[in-house]
PDB file of C-alpha atoms in Angstrom:
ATOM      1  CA  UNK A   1       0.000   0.000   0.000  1.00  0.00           C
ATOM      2  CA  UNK A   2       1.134   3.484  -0.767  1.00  0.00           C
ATOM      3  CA  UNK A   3       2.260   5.723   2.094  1.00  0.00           C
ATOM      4  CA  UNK A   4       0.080   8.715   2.911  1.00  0.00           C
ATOM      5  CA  UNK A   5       1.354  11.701   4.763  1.00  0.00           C
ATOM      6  CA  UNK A   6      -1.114  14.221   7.435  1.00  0.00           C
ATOM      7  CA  UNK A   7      -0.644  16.879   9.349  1.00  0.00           C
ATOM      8  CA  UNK A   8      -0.855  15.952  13.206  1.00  0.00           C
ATOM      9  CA  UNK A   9      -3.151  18.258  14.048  1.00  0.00           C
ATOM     10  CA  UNK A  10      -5.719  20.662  12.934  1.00  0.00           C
ATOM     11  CA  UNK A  11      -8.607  23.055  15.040  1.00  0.00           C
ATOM     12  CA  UNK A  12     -11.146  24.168  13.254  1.00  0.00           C
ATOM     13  CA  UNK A  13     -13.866  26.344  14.421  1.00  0.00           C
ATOM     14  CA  UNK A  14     -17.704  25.082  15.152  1.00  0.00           C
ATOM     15  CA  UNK A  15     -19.860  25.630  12.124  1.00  0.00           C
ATOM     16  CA  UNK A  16     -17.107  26.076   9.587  1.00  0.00           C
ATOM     17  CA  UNK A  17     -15.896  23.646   6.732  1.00  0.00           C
ATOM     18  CA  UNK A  18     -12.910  21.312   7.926  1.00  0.00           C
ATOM     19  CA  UNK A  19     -10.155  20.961   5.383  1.00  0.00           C
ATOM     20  CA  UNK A  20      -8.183  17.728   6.151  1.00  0.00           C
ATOM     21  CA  UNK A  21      -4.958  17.114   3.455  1.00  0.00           C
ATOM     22  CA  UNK A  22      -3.466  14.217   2.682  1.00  0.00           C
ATOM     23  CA  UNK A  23      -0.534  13.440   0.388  1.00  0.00           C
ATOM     24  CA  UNK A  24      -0.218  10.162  -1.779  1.00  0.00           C
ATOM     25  CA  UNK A  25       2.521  11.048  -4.152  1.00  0.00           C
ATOM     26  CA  UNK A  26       3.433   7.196  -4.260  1.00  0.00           C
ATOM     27  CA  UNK A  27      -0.149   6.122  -5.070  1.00  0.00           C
ATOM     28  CA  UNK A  28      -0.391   3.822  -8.249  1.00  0.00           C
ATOM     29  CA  UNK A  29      -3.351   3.612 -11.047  1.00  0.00           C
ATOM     30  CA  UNK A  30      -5.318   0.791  -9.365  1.00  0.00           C
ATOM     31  CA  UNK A  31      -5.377   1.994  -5.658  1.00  0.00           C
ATOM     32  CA  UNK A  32      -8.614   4.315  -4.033  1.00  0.00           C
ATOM     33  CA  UNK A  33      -8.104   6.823  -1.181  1.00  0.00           C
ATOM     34  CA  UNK A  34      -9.686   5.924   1.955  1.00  0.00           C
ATOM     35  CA  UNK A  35     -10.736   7.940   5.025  1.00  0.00           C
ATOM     36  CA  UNK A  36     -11.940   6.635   8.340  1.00  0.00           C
ATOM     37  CA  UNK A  37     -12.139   8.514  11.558  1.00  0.00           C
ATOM     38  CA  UNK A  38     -12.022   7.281  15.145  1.00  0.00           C
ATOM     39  CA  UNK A  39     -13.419   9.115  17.633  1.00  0.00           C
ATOM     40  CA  UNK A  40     -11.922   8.347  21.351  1.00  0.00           C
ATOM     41  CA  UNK A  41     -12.203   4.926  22.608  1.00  0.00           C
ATOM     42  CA  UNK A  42     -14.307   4.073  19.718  1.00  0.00           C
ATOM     43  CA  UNK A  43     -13.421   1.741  16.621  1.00  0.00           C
ATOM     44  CA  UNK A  44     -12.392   3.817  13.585  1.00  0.00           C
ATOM     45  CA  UNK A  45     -15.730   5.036  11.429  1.00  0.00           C
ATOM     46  CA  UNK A  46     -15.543   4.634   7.339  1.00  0.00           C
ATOM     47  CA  UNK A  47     -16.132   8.529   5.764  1.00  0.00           C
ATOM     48  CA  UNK A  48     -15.485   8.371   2.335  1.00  0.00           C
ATOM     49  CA  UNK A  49     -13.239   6.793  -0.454  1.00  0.00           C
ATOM     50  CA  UNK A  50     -12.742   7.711  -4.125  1.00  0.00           C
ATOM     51  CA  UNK A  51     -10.255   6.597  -7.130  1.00  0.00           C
ATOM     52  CA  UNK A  52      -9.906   9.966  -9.262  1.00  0.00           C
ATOM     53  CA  UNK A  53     -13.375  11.580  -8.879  1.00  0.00           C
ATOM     54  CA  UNK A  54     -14.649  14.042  -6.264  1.00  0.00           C
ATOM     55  CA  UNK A  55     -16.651  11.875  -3.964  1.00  0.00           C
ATOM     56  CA  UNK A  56     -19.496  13.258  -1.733  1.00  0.00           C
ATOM     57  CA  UNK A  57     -22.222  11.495   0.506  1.00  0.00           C
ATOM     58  CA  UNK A  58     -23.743  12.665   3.625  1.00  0.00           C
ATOM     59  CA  UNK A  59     -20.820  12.774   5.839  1.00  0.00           C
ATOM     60  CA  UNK A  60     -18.055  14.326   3.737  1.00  0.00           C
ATOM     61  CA  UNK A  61     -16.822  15.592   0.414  1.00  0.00           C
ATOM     62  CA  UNK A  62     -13.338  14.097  -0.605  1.00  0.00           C
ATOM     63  CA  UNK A  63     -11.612  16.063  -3.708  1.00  0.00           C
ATOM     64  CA  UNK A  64      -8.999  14.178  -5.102  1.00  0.00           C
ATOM     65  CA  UNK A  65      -6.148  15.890  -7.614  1.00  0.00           C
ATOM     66  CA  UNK A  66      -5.581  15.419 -11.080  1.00  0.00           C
ATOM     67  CA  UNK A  67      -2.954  13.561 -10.485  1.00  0.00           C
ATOM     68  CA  UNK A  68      -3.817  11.673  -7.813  1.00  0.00           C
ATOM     69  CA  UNK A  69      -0.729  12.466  -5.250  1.00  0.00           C
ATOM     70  CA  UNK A  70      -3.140  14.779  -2.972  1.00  0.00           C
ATOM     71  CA  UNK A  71      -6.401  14.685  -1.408  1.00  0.00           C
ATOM     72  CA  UNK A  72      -8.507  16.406   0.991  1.00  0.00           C
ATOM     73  CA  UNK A  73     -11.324  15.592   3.001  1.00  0.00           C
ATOM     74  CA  UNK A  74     -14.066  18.213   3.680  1.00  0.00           C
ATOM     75  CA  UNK A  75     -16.532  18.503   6.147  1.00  0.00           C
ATOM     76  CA  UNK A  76     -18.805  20.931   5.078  1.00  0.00           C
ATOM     77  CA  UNK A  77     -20.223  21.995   8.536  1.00  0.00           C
ATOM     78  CA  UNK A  78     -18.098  21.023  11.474  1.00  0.00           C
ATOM     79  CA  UNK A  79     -19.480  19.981  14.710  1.00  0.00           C
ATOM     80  CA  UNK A  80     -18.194  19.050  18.559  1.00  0.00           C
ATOM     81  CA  UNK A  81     -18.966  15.574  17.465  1.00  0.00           C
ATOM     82  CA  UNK A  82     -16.392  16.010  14.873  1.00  0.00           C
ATOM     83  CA  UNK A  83     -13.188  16.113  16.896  1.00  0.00           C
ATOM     84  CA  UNK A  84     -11.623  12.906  16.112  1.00  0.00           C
ATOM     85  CA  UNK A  85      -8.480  11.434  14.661  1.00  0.00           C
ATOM     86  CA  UNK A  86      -9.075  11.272  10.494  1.00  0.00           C
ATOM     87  CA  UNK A  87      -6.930   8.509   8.288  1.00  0.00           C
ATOM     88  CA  UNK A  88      -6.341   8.658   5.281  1.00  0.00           C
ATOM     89  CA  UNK A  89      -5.551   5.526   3.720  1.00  0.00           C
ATOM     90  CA  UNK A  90      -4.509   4.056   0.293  1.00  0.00           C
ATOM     91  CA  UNK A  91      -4.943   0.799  -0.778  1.00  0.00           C
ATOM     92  CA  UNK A  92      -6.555  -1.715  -3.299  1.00  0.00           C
ATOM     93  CA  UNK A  93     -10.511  -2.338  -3.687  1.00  0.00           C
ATOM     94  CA  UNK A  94     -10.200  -5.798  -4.484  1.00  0.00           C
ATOM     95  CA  UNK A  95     -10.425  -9.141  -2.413  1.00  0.00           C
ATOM     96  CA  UNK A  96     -10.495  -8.486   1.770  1.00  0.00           C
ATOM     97  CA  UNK A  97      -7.629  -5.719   1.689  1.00  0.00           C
ATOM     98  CA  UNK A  98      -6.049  -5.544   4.564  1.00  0.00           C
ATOM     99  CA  UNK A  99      -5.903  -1.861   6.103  1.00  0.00           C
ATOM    100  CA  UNK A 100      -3.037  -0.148   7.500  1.00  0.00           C
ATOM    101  CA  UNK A 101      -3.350   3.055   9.494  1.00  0.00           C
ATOM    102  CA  UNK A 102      -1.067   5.799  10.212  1.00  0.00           C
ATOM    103  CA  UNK A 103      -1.052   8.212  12.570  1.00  0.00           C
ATOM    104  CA  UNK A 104      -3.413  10.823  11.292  1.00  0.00           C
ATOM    105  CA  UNK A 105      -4.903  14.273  11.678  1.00  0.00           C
ATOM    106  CA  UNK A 106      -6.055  14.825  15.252  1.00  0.00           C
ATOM    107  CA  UNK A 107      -8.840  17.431  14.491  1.00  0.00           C
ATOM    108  CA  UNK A 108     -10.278  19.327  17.074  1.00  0.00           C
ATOM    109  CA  UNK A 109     -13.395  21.639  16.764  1.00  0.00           C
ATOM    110  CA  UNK A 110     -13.638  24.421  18.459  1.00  0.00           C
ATOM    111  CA  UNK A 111     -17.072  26.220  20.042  1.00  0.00           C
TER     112      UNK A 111
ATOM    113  CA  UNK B   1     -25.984  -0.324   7.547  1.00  0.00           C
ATOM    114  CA  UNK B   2     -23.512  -3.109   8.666  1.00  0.00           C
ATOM    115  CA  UNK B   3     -22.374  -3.872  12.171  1.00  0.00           C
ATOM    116  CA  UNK B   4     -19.732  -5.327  13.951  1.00  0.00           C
ATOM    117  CA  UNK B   5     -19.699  -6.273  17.462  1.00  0.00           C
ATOM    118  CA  UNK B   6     -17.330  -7.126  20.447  1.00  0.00           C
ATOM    119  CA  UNK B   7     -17.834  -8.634  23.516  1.00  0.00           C
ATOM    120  CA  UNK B   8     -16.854  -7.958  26.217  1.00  0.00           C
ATOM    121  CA  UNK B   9     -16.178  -3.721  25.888  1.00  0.00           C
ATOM    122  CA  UNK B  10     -13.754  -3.945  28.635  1.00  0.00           C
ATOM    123  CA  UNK B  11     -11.988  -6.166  30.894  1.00  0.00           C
ATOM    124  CA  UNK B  12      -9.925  -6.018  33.670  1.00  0.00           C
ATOM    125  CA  UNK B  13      -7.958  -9.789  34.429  1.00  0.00           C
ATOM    126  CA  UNK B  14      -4.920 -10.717  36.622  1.00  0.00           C
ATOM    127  CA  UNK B  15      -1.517 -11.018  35.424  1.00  0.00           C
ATOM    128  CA  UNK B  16      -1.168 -15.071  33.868  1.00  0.00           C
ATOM    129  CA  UNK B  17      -4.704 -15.340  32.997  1.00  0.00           C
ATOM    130  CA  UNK B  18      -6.462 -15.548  29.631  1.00  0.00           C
ATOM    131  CA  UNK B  19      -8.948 -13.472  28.241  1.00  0.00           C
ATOM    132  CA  UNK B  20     -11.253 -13.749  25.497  1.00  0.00           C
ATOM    133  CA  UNK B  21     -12.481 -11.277  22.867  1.00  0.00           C
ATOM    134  CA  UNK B  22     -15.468 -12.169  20.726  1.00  0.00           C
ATOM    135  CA  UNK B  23     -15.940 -10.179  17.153  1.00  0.00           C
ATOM    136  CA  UNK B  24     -19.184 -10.961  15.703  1.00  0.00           C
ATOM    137  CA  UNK B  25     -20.471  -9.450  12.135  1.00  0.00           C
ATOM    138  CA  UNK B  26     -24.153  -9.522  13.282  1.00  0.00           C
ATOM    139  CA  UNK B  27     -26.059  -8.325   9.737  1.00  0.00           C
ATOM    140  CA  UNK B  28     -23.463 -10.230   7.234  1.00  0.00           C
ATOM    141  CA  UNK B  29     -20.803 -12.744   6.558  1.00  0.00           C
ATOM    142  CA  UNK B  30     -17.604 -12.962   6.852  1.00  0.00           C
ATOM    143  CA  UNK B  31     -15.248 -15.259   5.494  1.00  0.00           C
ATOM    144  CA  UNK B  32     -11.688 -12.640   6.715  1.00  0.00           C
ATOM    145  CA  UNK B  33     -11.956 -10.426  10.199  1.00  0.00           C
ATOM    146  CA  UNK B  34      -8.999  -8.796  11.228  1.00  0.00           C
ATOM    147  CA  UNK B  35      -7.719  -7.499  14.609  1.00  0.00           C
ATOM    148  CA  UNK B  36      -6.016  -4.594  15.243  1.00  0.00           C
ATOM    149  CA  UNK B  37      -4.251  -3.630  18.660  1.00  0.00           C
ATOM    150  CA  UNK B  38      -4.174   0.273  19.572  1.00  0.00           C
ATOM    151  CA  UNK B  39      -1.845   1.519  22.737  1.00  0.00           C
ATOM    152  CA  UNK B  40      -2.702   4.975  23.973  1.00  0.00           C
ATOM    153  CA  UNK B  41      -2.083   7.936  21.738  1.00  0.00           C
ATOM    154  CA  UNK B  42      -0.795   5.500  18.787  1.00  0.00           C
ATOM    155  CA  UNK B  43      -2.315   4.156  16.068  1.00  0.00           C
ATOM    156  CA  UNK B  44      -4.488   1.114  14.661  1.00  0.00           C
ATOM    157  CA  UNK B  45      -1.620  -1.550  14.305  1.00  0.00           C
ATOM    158  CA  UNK B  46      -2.587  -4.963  12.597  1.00  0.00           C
ATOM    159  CA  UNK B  47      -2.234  -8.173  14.303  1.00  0.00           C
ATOM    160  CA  UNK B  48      -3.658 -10.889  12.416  1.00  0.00           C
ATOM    161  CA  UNK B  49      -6.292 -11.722   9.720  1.00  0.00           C
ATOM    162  CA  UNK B  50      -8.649 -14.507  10.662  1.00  0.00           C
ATOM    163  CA  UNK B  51      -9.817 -16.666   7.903  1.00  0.00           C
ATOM    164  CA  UNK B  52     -13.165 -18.786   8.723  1.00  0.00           C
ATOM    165  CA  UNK B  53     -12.257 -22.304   8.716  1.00  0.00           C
ATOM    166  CA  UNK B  54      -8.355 -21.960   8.021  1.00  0.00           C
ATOM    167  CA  UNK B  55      -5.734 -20.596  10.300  1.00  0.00           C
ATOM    168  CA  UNK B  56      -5.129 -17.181  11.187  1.00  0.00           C
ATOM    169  CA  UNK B  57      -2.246 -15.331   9.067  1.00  0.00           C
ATOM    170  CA  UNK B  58      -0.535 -13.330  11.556  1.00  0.00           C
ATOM    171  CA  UNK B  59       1.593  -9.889  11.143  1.00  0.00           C
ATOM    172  CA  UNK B  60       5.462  -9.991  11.814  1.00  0.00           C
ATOM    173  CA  UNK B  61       6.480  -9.807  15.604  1.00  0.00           C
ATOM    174  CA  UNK B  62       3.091 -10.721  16.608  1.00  0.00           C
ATOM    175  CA  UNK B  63       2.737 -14.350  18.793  1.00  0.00           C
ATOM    176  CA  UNK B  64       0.786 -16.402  17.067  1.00  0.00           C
ATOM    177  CA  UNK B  65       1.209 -18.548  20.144  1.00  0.00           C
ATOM    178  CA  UNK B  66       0.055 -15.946  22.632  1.00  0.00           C
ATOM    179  CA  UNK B  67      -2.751 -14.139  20.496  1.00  0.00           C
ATOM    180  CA  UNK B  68      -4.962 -17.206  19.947  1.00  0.00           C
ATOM    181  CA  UNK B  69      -7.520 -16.101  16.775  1.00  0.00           C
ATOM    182  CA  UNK B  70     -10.496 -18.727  16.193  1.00  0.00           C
ATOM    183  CA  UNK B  71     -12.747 -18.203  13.258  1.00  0.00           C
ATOM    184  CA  UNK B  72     -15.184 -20.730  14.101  1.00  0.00           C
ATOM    185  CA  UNK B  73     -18.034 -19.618  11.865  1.00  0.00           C
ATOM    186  CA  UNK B  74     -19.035 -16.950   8.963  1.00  0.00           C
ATOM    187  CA  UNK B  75     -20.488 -14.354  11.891  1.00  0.00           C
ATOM    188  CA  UNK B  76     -17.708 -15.408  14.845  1.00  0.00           C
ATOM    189  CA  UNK B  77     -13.887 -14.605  15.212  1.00  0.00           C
ATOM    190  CA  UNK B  78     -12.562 -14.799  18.709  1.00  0.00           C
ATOM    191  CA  UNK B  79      -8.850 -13.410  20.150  1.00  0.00           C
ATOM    192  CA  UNK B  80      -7.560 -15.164  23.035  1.00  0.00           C
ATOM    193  CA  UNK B  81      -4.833 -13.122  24.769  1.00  0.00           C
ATOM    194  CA  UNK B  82      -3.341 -16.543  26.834  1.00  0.00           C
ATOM    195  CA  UNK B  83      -0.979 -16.000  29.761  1.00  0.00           C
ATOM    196  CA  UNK B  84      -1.960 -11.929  30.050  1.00  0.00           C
ATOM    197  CA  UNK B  85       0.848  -9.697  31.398  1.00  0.00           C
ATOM    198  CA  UNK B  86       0.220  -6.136  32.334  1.00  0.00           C
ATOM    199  CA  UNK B  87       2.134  -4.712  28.414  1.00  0.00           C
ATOM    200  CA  UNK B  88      -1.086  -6.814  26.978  1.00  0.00           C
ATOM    201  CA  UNK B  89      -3.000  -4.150  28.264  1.00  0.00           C
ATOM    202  CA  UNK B  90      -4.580  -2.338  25.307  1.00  0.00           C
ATOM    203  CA  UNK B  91      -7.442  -1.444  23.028  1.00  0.00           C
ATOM    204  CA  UNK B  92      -8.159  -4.473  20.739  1.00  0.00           C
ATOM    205  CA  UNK B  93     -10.282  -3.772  17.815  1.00  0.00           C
ATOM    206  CA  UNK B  94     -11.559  -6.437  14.810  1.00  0.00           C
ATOM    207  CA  UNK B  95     -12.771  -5.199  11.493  1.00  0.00           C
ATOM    208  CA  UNK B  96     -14.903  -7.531   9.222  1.00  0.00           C
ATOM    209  CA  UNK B  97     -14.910  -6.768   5.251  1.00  0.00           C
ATOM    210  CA  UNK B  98     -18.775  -6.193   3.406  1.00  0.00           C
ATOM    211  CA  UNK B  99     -18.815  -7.880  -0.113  1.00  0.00           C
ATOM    212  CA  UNK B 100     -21.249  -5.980  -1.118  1.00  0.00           C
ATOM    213  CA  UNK B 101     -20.116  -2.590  -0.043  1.00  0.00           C
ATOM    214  CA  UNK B 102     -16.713  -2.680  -2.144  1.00  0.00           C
ATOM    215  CA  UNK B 103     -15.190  -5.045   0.433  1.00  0.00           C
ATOM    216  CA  UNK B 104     -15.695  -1.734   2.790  1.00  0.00           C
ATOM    217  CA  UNK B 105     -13.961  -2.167   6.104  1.00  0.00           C
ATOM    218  CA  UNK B 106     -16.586  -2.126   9.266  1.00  0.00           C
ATOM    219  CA  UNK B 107     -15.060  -1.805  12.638  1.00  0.00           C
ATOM    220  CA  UNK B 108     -16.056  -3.183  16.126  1.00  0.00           C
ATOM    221  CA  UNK B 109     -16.365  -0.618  18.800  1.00  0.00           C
ATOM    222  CA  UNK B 110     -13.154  -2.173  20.442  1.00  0.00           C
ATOM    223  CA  UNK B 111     -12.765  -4.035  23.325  1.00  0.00           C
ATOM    224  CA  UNK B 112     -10.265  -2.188  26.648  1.00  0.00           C
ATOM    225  CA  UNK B 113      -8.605  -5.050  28.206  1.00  0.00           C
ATOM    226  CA  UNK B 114      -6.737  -4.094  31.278  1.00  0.00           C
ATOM    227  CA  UNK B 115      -4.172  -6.573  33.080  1.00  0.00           C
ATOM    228  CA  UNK B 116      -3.045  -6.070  36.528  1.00  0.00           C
TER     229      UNK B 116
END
């Protein structure tokens, strides 16, 4: 699996969009960009994933570049719930992929 | 949407004693579960795959012989921390793949097991 790179921490204020980067300069044509979060003492939570298309459901937006070495998760309209630690994960789609976590973006919302 | 389960959430046991951790996938099957360890302020690290009916495949410089993995049926993978010493003590958390959601990766809500 590629290697992804995140800043350790971010604080973003209550009611504003949350901007998480990621870098995945090593990512190759067959593997999707994953995020989970994990909010404390909890088991991680699956956001969002995409391949080379901006990705959106009800939980996040993820806008991936053109070529592929960048991403960044959006949450439109932060809340307290919010503060967790986000991943951001590359890997393959296929068969029961195995996934490997780094340390990720502690983000903390602020009232 | 799919769940996972653990059982028990936490669990406080005496040094030398074992402990069991159930992962159940309670609205699907599933053939793989994994388990992941987590210390405080670290991150998710793999331990083991469990394959129903076959035996575990376990990550380097984890004891296969310590970290007992069971995959008795499609619903049912169970992690057996034998002979528990006090640097077992950690946040254990088993994932279960959905088929039918892209193989999507759905996560138990962790089990704290505490050895004194």
């Amino acid at each position: 699996d590629a290697k992804t790179t995140q800043p350790t921490s971010m604080d973003c204020a209550e009611g504003r969009a949350a901007n998480l980067p990621c870098n995945h300069s090593t990512i190759s044509g067959n593997e999707y960009v994953y995020w989970y979060r994990q909010i404390h003492s909890q088991g991680p939570q699956y956001i969002i994933h995409g391949l080379k298309n901006n990705e959106t459901n009800e939980m996040a937006s993820l806008i991936i570049t053109e070529d592929r070495k960048s991403s960044t998760l959006i949450l439109p309209h932060a809340t307290l719930r919010d503060t967790a630690v986000y991943y951001c994960i590359v890997r393959g789609a296929g068969g029961y992929q195995k996934v490997t976590f780094g340390i990720g973006t502690k983000l903390q919302v602020i009232p | 949407g799919a769940v996972v389960s653990q059982h028990p959430s936490w669990v406080i046991c005496k040094s030398g004693t074992s402990v069991k951790i159930e992962c159940r996938s309670l609205d699907f099957q599933a053939t793989t579960m994994f388990w992941y360890r987590q210390f405080p302020k670290q991150s998710l690290m793999l331990m083991a795959t469990s394959n129903e009916g076959s035996k575990a495949t376990y990550e380097q410089g984890v004891e296969k012989d310590k970290f007992l993995i069971n995959h008795a049926s499609l619903t049912l993978s169970t992690l057996t921390v034998t002979s528990a010493h006090p640097e077992d003590s950690s946040f254990y958390i088993c994932s279960a793949p959905l088929s039918r959601r892209y193989n999507e990766q759905f996560f138990g809500p962790g089990t704290r097991l505490t050895v004194l």
